[in-house]
Amino acid sequence: MSLDQILAVIPPGSPDEALARQLNFDQLPSHVAIIMDGNGRWAARRHLPRVEGHRAGIDAVRDVVETSARLGIKVLTLYAFSVENWKRPKAEVNTLMLLLKRYIRAELSTLDRNNIRFRAIGRIDELAPDVQADLALGVERTAANTGMLFNIALNYGGRSEIVDAVRRAMASGVAPADLDEPIFSTFLYTGGQPDPDLLIRTSGEMRVSNFLLWQIAYAEIWVTETLWPDFRRRDLLEAVLAYQKRDRRYGGIKASPVALSAK
Ligand code: FPP
């Protein structure tokens, strides 16, 4: 994937083209994680029921999955349903599950054709059997694909993921003295995947909301006022460009020859 892949779907002369041409394809974030927020407010502004915001959010999901894959991002993780979201009205929860099932059924062939590997992360075994069945179908159909890995976080909580990882580590028989950070991370739902380099949150809220708590230790955070249903390719390109201007230090100092020789 490359500049050509993304330009193939961008109208020539558009602002998106100008943004895409500024990208450094050697410094893409390997893993982009997104907290999709603002569906309810998007609907409220239009005097629509909240679920219409979720429905409109599916278009944003499609756009972001396609753009990420074309850019060459290796892992995309979308936060679709948290362990706390069960507190919402039953009708809203049911609609979210229905939208998810419809999305998988409608998009599976496209994901597969584009070599995208689909995964669901979270306490999946607590979801309704019909939802689990559709998720399993998506995972199985795309298991052999080698392109972008697309994680949907469902019934997901960062703290419950860490608890689950501790349980799995204990069950594996690994000796406590042998447990270090790299080994522990293999027991997370995202075991074997790179940590997110870029965490995007829509709708302007400055919170991480129990999302990938272990994995975002060094992620760059980019927050936009755009509500999720309005989020499109341009927003993602802006986020990646902003990421590429950040100075990532991982707790150290900037590794420039000047800084090192002055020590
Ligand atoms: C947050 O907005 C959004 C959600 C809890 C659900 C996101 C789900 C989708 C976009 C649809 C299904 C996803 C996939 C991947 C098929 P909110 O309702 O909290 O908005 P508010 O803060 O404005 O009330």
PDB file of N, CA, C and O in Angstrom, residues 199-258:
ATOM      1  N   LEU A 199      -3.492   7.128  18.982  1.00  0.00           N
ATOM      2  CA  LEU A 199      -4.847   6.944  19.528  1.00  0.00           C
ATOM      3  C   LEU A 199      -5.671   8.168  19.142  1.00  0.00           C
ATOM      4  O   LEU A 199      -5.302   9.298  19.477  1.00  0.00           O
ATOM      5  N   ILE A 200      -6.748   7.921  18.412  1.00  0.00           N
ATOM      6  CA  ILE A 200      -7.627   9.017  17.968  1.00  0.00           C
ATOM      7  C   ILE A 200      -8.905   8.961  18.789  1.00  0.00           C
ATOM      8  O   ILE A 200      -9.453   7.876  19.013  1.00  0.00           O
ATOM      9  N   ARG A 201      -9.374  10.138  19.218  1.00  0.00           N
ATOM     10  CA  ARG A 201     -10.692  10.184  19.853  1.00  0.00           C
ATOM     11  C   ARG A 201     -11.505  11.290  19.190  1.00  0.00           C
ATOM     12  O   ARG A 201     -11.010  12.410  19.012  1.00  0.00           O
ATOM     13  N   THR A 202     -12.717  10.972  18.821  1.00  0.00           N
ATOM     14  CA  THR A 202     -13.577  11.976  18.193  1.00  0.00           C
ATOM     15  C   THR A 202     -14.457  12.637  19.250  1.00  0.00           C
ATOM     16  O   THR A 202     -14.575  12.153  20.375  1.00  0.00           O
ATOM     17  N   SER A 203     -15.053  13.755  18.871  1.00  0.00           N
ATOM     18  CA  SER A 203     -16.045  14.517  19.640  1.00  0.00           C
ATOM     19  C   SER A 203     -15.459  15.330  20.788  1.00  0.00           C
ATOM     20  O   SER A 203     -16.209  15.797  21.643  1.00  0.00           O
ATOM     21  N   GLY A 204     -14.155  15.483  20.792  1.00  0.00           N
ATOM     22  CA  GLY A 204     -13.522  16.450  21.696  1.00  0.00           C
ATOM     23  C   GLY A 204     -13.303  16.045  23.135  1.00  0.00           C
ATOM     24  O   GLY A 204     -12.776  16.825  23.920  1.00  0.00           O
ATOM     25  N   GLU A 205     -13.704  14.816  23.511  1.00  0.00           N
ATOM     26  CA  GLU A 205     -13.535  14.425  24.922  1.00  0.00           C
ATOM     27  C   GLU A 205     -12.073  14.022  25.179  1.00  0.00           C
ATOM     28  O   GLU A 205     -11.482  13.292  24.399  1.00  0.00           O
ATOM     29  N   MET A 206     -11.539  14.473  26.326  1.00  0.00           N
ATOM     30  CA  MET A 206     -10.134  14.204  26.679  1.00  0.00           C
ATOM     31  C   MET A 206     -10.053  13.048  27.667  1.00  0.00           C
ATOM     32  O   MET A 206      -9.654  13.239  28.808  1.00  0.00           O
ATOM     33  N   ARG A 207     -10.503  11.884  27.255  1.00  0.00           N
ATOM     34  CA  ARG A 207     -10.473  10.714  28.145  1.00  0.00           C
ATOM     35  C   ARG A 207     -10.004   9.507  27.356  1.00  0.00           C
ATOM     36  O   ARG A 207     -10.200   9.452  26.138  1.00  0.00           O
ATOM     37  N   VAL A 208      -9.454   8.495  28.066  1.00  0.00           N
ATOM     38  CA  VAL A 208      -9.089   7.258  27.378  1.00  0.00           C
ATOM     39  C   VAL A 208     -10.144   6.170  27.585  1.00  0.00           C
ATOM     40  O   VAL A 208     -10.109   5.133  26.918  1.00  0.00           O
ATOM     41  N   SER A 209     -11.083   6.398  28.496  1.00  0.00           N
ATOM     42  CA  SER A 209     -12.271   5.543  28.642  1.00  0.00           C
ATOM     43  C   SER A 209     -11.985   4.039  28.671  1.00  0.00           C
ATOM     44  O   SER A 209     -12.647   3.264  27.968  1.00  0.00           O
ATOM     45  N   ASN A 210     -10.985   3.645  29.433  1.00  0.00           N
ATOM     46  CA  ASN A 210     -10.751   2.213  29.669  1.00  0.00           C
ATOM     47  C   ASN A 210     -10.402   1.456  28.374  1.00  0.00           C
ATOM     48  O   ASN A 210     -10.721   0.291  28.223  1.00  0.00           O
ATOM     49  N   PHE A 211      -9.760   2.165  27.436  1.00  0.00           N
ATOM     50  CA  PHE A 211      -9.437   1.562  26.126  1.00  0.00           C
ATOM     51  C   PHE A 211      -7.953   1.231  26.051  1.00  0.00           C
ATOM     52  O   PHE A 211      -7.114   2.115  26.210  1.00  0.00           O
ATOM     53  N   LEU A 212      -7.627  -0.009  25.823  1.00  0.00           N
ATOM     54  CA  LEU A 212      -6.256  -0.475  25.576  1.00  0.00           C
ATOM     55  C   LEU A 212      -5.269   0.117  26.590  1.00  0.00           C
ATOM     56  O   LEU A 212      -4.206   0.621  26.218  1.00  0.00           O
ATOM     57  N   LEU A 213      -5.630   0.055  27.874  1.00  0.00           N
ATOM     58  CA  LEU A 213      -4.862   0.769  28.902  1.00  0.00           C
ATOM     59  C   LEU A 213      -3.387   0.393  28.925  1.00  0.00           C
ATOM     60  O   LEU A 213      -2.523   1.252  29.066  1.00  0.00           O
ATOM     61  N   TRP A 214      -3.098  -0.890  28.793  1.00  0.00           N
ATOM     62  CA  TRP A 214      -1.698  -1.332  28.797  1.00  0.00           C
ATOM     63  C   TRP A 214      -1.007  -0.862  27.515  1.00  0.00           C
ATOM     64  O   TRP A 214       0.104  -0.337  27.539  1.00  0.00           O
ATOM     65  N   GLN A 215      -1.692  -1.073  26.383  1.00  0.00           N
ATOM     66  CA  GLN A 215      -1.070  -0.889  25.070  1.00  0.00           C
ATOM     67  C   GLN A 215      -0.800   0.566  24.707  1.00  0.00           C
ATOM     68  O   GLN A 215       0.058   0.843  23.870  1.00  0.00           O
ATOM     69  N   ILE A 216      -1.547   1.531  25.298  1.00  0.00           N
ATOM     70  CA  ILE A 216      -1.372   2.932  24.876  1.00  0.00           C
ATOM     71  C   ILE A 216      -0.317   3.670  25.704  1.00  0.00           C
ATOM     72  O   ILE A 216      -0.244   4.905  25.659  1.00  0.00           O
ATOM     73  N   ALA A 217       0.503   2.913  26.416  1.00  0.00           N
ATOM     74  CA  ALA A 217       1.496   3.535  27.307  1.00  0.00           C
ATOM     75  C   ALA A 217       2.280   4.659  26.619  1.00  0.00           C
ATOM     76  O   ALA A 217       2.538   5.699  27.226  1.00  0.00           O
ATOM     77  N   TYR A 218       2.658   4.462  25.357  1.00  0.00           N
ATOM     78  CA  TYR A 218       3.450   5.476  24.647  1.00  0.00           C
ATOM     79  C   TYR A 218       2.754   5.997  23.395  1.00  0.00           C
ATOM     80  O   TYR A 218       3.405   6.589  22.527  1.00  0.00           O
ATOM     81  N   ALA A 219       1.446   5.767  23.293  1.00  0.00           N
ATOM     82  CA  ALA A 219       0.729   6.218  22.094  1.00  0.00           C
ATOM     83  C   ALA A 219       0.649   7.741  22.056  1.00  0.00           C
ATOM     84  O   ALA A 219       0.543   8.397  23.098  1.00  0.00           O
ATOM     85  N   GLU A 220       0.693   8.284  20.866  1.00  0.00           N
ATOM     86  CA  GLU A 220       0.411   9.703  20.672  1.00  0.00           C
ATOM     87  C   GLU A 220      -1.106   9.854  20.606  1.00  0.00           C
ATOM     88  O   GLU A 220      -1.767   9.077  19.905  1.00  0.00           O
ATOM     89  N   ILE A 221      -1.644  10.822  21.319  1.00  0.00           N
ATOM     90  CA  ILE A 221      -3.104  10.989  21.369  1.00  0.00           C
ATOM     91  C   ILE A 221      -3.509  12.191  20.515  1.00  0.00           C
ATOM     92  O   ILE A 221      -2.886  13.266  20.600  1.00  0.00           O
ATOM     93  N   TRP A 222      -4.499  11.977  19.659  1.00  0.00           N
ATOM     94  CA  TRP A 222      -5.012  13.060  18.791  1.00  0.00           C
ATOM     95  C   TRP A 222      -6.516  13.121  18.972  1.00  0.00           C
ATOM     96  O   TRP A 222      -7.208  12.136  18.746  1.00  0.00           O
ATOM     97  N   VAL A 223      -6.985  14.280  19.419  1.00  0.00           N
ATOM     98  CA  VAL A 223      -8.424  14.449  19.683  1.00  0.00           C
ATOM     99  C   VAL A 223      -8.982  15.461  18.690  1.00  0.00           C
ATOM    100  O   VAL A 223      -8.368  16.507  18.456  1.00  0.00           O
ATOM    101  N   THR A 224     -10.113  15.116  18.088  1.00  0.00           N
ATOM    102  CA  THR A 224     -10.767  16.045  17.163  1.00  0.00           C
ATOM    103  C   THR A 224     -12.181  16.352  17.649  1.00  0.00           C
ATOM    104  O   THR A 224     -12.820  15.501  18.274  1.00  0.00           O
ATOM    105  N   GLU A 225     -12.652  17.555  17.353  1.00  0.00           N
ATOM    106  CA  GLU A 225     -14.029  17.946  17.708  1.00  0.00           C
ATOM    107  C   GLU A 225     -15.041  17.238  16.800  1.00  0.00           C
ATOM    108  O   GLU A 225     -16.225  17.181  17.116  1.00  0.00           O
ATOM    109  N   THR A 226     -14.584  16.724  15.663  1.00  0.00           N
ATOM    110  CA  THR A 226     -15.495  16.052  14.725  1.00  0.00           C
ATOM    111  C   THR A 226     -16.213  14.908  15.420  1.00  0.00           C
ATOM    112  O   THR A 226     -15.596  14.130  16.147  1.00  0.00           O
ATOM    113  N   LEU A 227     -17.530  14.821  15.214  1.00  0.00           N
ATOM    114  CA  LEU A 227     -18.297  13.707  15.786  1.00  0.00           C
ATOM    115  C   LEU A 227     -18.106  12.486  14.902  1.00  0.00           C
ATOM    116  O   LEU A 227     -17.950  12.615  13.680  1.00  0.00           O
ATOM    117  N   TRP A 228     -18.128  11.289  15.503  1.00  0.00           N
ATOM    118  CA  TRP A 228     -17.765  10.097  14.751  1.00  0.00           C
ATOM    119  C   TRP A 228     -18.498   9.941  13.402  1.00  0.00           C
ATOM    120  O   TRP A 228     -17.860   9.664  12.383  1.00  0.00           O
ATOM    121  N   PRO A 229     -19.824  10.147  13.337  1.00  0.00           N
ATOM    122  CA  PRO A 229     -20.482   9.917  12.044  1.00  0.00           C
ATOM    123  C   PRO A 229     -19.968  10.833  10.925  1.00  0.00           C
ATOM    124  O   PRO A 229     -20.146  10.527   9.750  1.00  0.00           O
ATOM    125  N   ASP A 230     -19.311  11.957  11.298  1.00  0.00           N
ATOM    126  CA  ASP A 230     -18.773  12.883  10.288  1.00  0.00           C
ATOM    127  C   ASP A 230     -17.300  12.596   9.979  1.00  0.00           C
ATOM    128  O   ASP A 230     -16.703  13.262   9.133  1.00  0.00           O
ATOM    129  N   PHE A 231     -16.690  11.663  10.676  1.00  0.00           N
ATOM    130  CA  PHE A 231     -15.255  11.393  10.521  1.00  0.00           C
ATOM    131  C   PHE A 231     -15.012  10.702   9.176  1.00  0.00           C
ATOM    132  O   PHE A 231     -15.647   9.702   8.865  1.00  0.00           O
ATOM    133  N   ARG A 232     -14.103  11.235   8.405  1.00  0.00           N
ATOM    134  CA  ARG A 232     -13.822  10.668   7.078  1.00  0.00           C
ATOM    135  C   ARG A 232     -12.315  10.639   6.811  1.00  0.00           C
ATOM    136  O   ARG A 232     -11.525  11.063   7.635  1.00  0.00           O
ATOM    137  N   ARG A 233     -11.985  10.183   5.598  1.00  0.00           N
ATOM    138  CA  ARG A 233     -10.582  10.071   5.169  1.00  0.00           C
ATOM    139  C   ARG A 233      -9.759  11.302   5.534  1.00  0.00           C
ATOM    140  O   ARG A 233      -8.633  11.184   6.017  1.00  0.00           O
ATOM    141  N   ARG A 234     -10.330  12.494   5.289  1.00  0.00           N
ATOM    142  CA  ARG A 234      -9.567  13.730   5.544  1.00  0.00           C
ATOM    143  C   ARG A 234      -9.140  13.827   7.003  1.00  0.00           C
ATOM    144  O   ARG A 234      -8.009  14.212   7.313  1.00  0.00           O
ATOM    145  N   ASP A 235     -10.043  13.457   7.914  1.00  0.00           N
ATOM    146  CA  ASP A 235      -9.719  13.526   9.342  1.00  0.00           C
ATOM    147  C   ASP A 235      -8.588  12.555   9.677  1.00  0.00           C
ATOM    148  O   ASP A 235      -7.690  12.868  10.453  1.00  0.00           O
ATOM    149  N   LEU A 236      -8.660  11.360   9.069  1.00  0.00           N
ATOM    150  CA  LEU A 236      -7.616  10.368   9.353  1.00  0.00           C
ATOM    151  C   LEU A 236      -6.264  10.852   8.806  1.00  0.00           C
ATOM    152  O   LEU A 236      -5.236  10.717   9.481  1.00  0.00           O
ATOM    153  N   LEU A 237      -6.287  11.428   7.597  1.00  0.00           N
ATOM    154  CA  LEU A 237      -5.032  11.945   7.028  1.00  0.00           C
ATOM    155  C   LEU A 237      -4.476  13.053   7.928  1.00  0.00           C
ATOM    156  O   LEU A 237      -3.260  13.093   8.188  1.00  0.00           O
ATOM    157  N   GLU A 238      -5.344  13.904   8.435  1.00  0.00           N
ATOM    158  CA  GLU A 238      -4.883  14.985   9.337  1.00  0.00           C
ATOM    159  C   GLU A 238      -4.277  14.407  10.611  1.00  0.00           C
ATOM    160  O   GLU A 238      -3.252  14.882  11.095  1.00  0.00           O
ATOM    161  N   ALA A 239      -4.909  13.363  11.119  1.00  0.00           N
ATOM    162  CA  ALA A 239      -4.400  12.738  12.352  1.00  0.00           C
ATOM    163  C   ALA A 239      -3.014  12.133  12.119  1.00  0.00           C
ATOM    164  O   ALA A 239      -2.111  12.293  12.952  1.00  0.00           O
ATOM    165  N   VAL A 240      -2.849  11.452  10.988  1.00  0.00           N
ATOM    166  CA  VAL A 240      -1.554  10.808  10.711  1.00  0.00           C
ATOM    167  C   VAL A 240      -0.475  11.872  10.476  1.00  0.00           C
ATOM    168  O   VAL A 240       0.663  11.734  10.946  1.00  0.00           O
ATOM    169  N   LEU A 241      -0.857  12.959   9.797  1.00  0.00           N
ATOM    170  CA  LEU A 241       0.124  14.042   9.586  1.00  0.00           C
ATOM    171  C   LEU A 241       0.537  14.664  10.915  1.00  0.00           C
ATOM    172  O   LEU A 241       1.715  14.930  11.144  1.00  0.00           O
ATOM    173  N   ALA A 242      -0.433  14.874  11.804  1.00  0.00           N
ATOM    174  CA  ALA A 242      -0.122  15.449  13.125  1.00  0.00           C
ATOM    175  C   ALA A 242       0.813  14.499  13.875  1.00  0.00           C
ATOM    176  O   ALA A 242       1.784  14.928  14.509  1.00  0.00           O
ATOM    177  N   TYR A 243       0.521  13.197  13.776  1.00  0.00           N
ATOM    178  CA  TYR A 243       1.360  12.173  14.428  1.00  0.00           C
ATOM    179  C   TYR A 243       2.805  12.265  13.913  1.00  0.00           C
ATOM    180  O   TYR A 243       3.754  12.169  14.691  1.00  0.00           O
ATOM    181  N   GLN A 244       2.928  12.465  12.606  1.00  0.00           N
ATOM    182  CA  GLN A 244       4.282  12.478  12.016  1.00  0.00           C
ATOM    183  C   GLN A 244       5.070  13.716  12.418  1.00  0.00           C
ATOM    184  O   GLN A 244       6.288  13.748  12.267  1.00  0.00           O
ATOM    185  N   LYS A 245       4.385  14.713  12.964  1.00  0.00           N
ATOM    186  CA  LYS A 245       5.104  15.923  13.423  1.00  0.00           C
ATOM    187  C   LYS A 245       5.478  15.811  14.898  1.00  0.00           C
ATOM    188  O   LYS A 245       6.177  16.666  15.426  1.00  0.00           O
ATOM    189  N   ARG A 246       4.976  14.778  15.588  1.00  0.00           N
ATOM    190  CA  ARG A 246       5.275  14.640  17.017  1.00  0.00           C
ATOM    191  C   ARG A 246       6.709  14.151  17.212  1.00  0.00           C
ATOM    192  O   ARG A 246       7.246  13.419  16.382  1.00  0.00           O
ATOM    193  N   ASP A 247       7.252  14.497  18.369  1.00  0.00           N
ATOM    194  CA  ASP A 247       8.610  14.098  18.726  1.00  0.00           C
ATOM    195  C   ASP A 247       8.481  12.989  19.763  1.00  0.00           C
ATOM    196  O   ASP A 247       8.234  13.264  20.938  1.00  0.00           O
ATOM    197  N   ARG A 248       8.586  11.738  19.335  1.00  0.00           N
ATOM    198  CA  ARG A 248       8.356  10.613  20.252  1.00  0.00           C
ATOM    199  C   ARG A 248       9.635  10.279  21.006  1.00  0.00           C
ATOM    200  O   ARG A 248      10.663  10.004  20.401  1.00  0.00           O
ATOM    201  N   ARG A 249       9.546  10.312  22.304  1.00  0.00           N
ATOM    202  CA  ARG A 249      10.770  10.107  23.108  1.00  0.00           C
ATOM    203  C   ARG A 249      10.752   8.861  23.969  1.00  0.00           C
ATOM    204  O   ARG A 249      11.761   8.496  24.527  1.00  0.00           O
ATOM    205  N   TYR A 250       9.599   8.271  24.174  1.00  0.00           N
ATOM    206  CA  TYR A 250       9.487   7.069  25.018  1.00  0.00           C
ATOM    207  C   TYR A 250      10.174   7.258  26.367  1.00  0.00           C
ATOM    208  O   TYR A 250      10.829   6.354  26.882  1.00  0.00           O
ATOM    209  N   GLY A 251      10.067   8.452  26.929  1.00  0.00           N
ATOM    210  CA  GLY A 251      10.654   8.709  28.243  1.00  0.00           C
ATOM    211  C   GLY A 251      12.121   9.060  28.215  1.00  0.00           C
ATOM    212  O   GLY A 251      12.710   9.378  29.239  1.00  0.00           O
ATOM    213  N   GLY A 252      12.734   9.013  27.024  1.00  0.00           N
ATOM    214  CA  GLY A 252      14.157   9.350  26.933  1.00  0.00           C
ATOM    215  C   GLY A 252      14.327  10.790  26.485  1.00  0.00           C
ATOM    216  O   GLY A 252      13.462  11.630  26.698  1.00  0.00           O
ATOM    217  N   ILE A 253      15.477  11.077  25.836  1.00  0.00           N
ATOM    218  CA  ILE A 253      15.708  12.414  25.302  1.00  0.00           C
ATOM    219  C   ILE A 253      15.728  12.314  23.801  1.00  0.00           C
ATOM    220  O   ILE A 253      15.867  11.225  23.248  1.00  0.00           O
ATOM    221  N   LYS A 254      15.606  13.434  23.127  1.00  0.00           N
ATOM    222  CA  LYS A 254      15.611  13.420  21.675  1.00  0.00           C
ATOM    223  C   LYS A 254      16.968  12.909  21.217  1.00  0.00           C
ATOM    224  O   LYS A 254      18.014  13.412  21.643  1.00  0.00           O
ATOM    225  N   ALA A 255      16.965  11.896  20.343  1.00  0.00           N
ATOM    226  CA  ALA A 255      18.222  11.240  19.955  1.00  0.00           C
ATOM    227  C   ALA A 255      18.930  11.999  18.842  1.00  0.00           C
ATOM    228  O   ALA A 255      19.197  11.473  17.775  1.00  0.00           O
ATOM    229  N   SER A 256      19.213  13.291  19.068  1.00  0.00           N
ATOM    230  CA  SER A 256      19.942  14.036  18.031  1.00  0.00           C
ATOM    231  C   SER A 256      21.416  14.059  18.406  1.00  0.00           C
ATOM    232  O   SER A 256      21.768  14.037  19.590  1.00  0.00           O
ATOM    233  N   PRO A 257      22.330  14.133  17.409  1.00  0.00           N
ATOM    234  CA  PRO A 257      23.771  14.136  17.702  1.00  0.00           C
ATOM    235  C   PRO A 257      24.142  15.274  18.646  1.00  0.00           C
ATOM    236  O   PRO A 257      24.971  15.125  19.517  1.00  0.00           O
ATOM    237  N   VAL A 258      23.447  16.441  18.526  1.00  0.00           N
ATOM    238  CA  VAL A 258      23.768  17.596  19.375  1.00  0.00           C
ATOM    239  C   VAL A 258      23.496  17.245  20.838  1.00  0.00           C
ATOM    240  O   VAL A 258      24.343  17.414  21.706  1.00  0.00           O
TER     241      VAL A 258
END
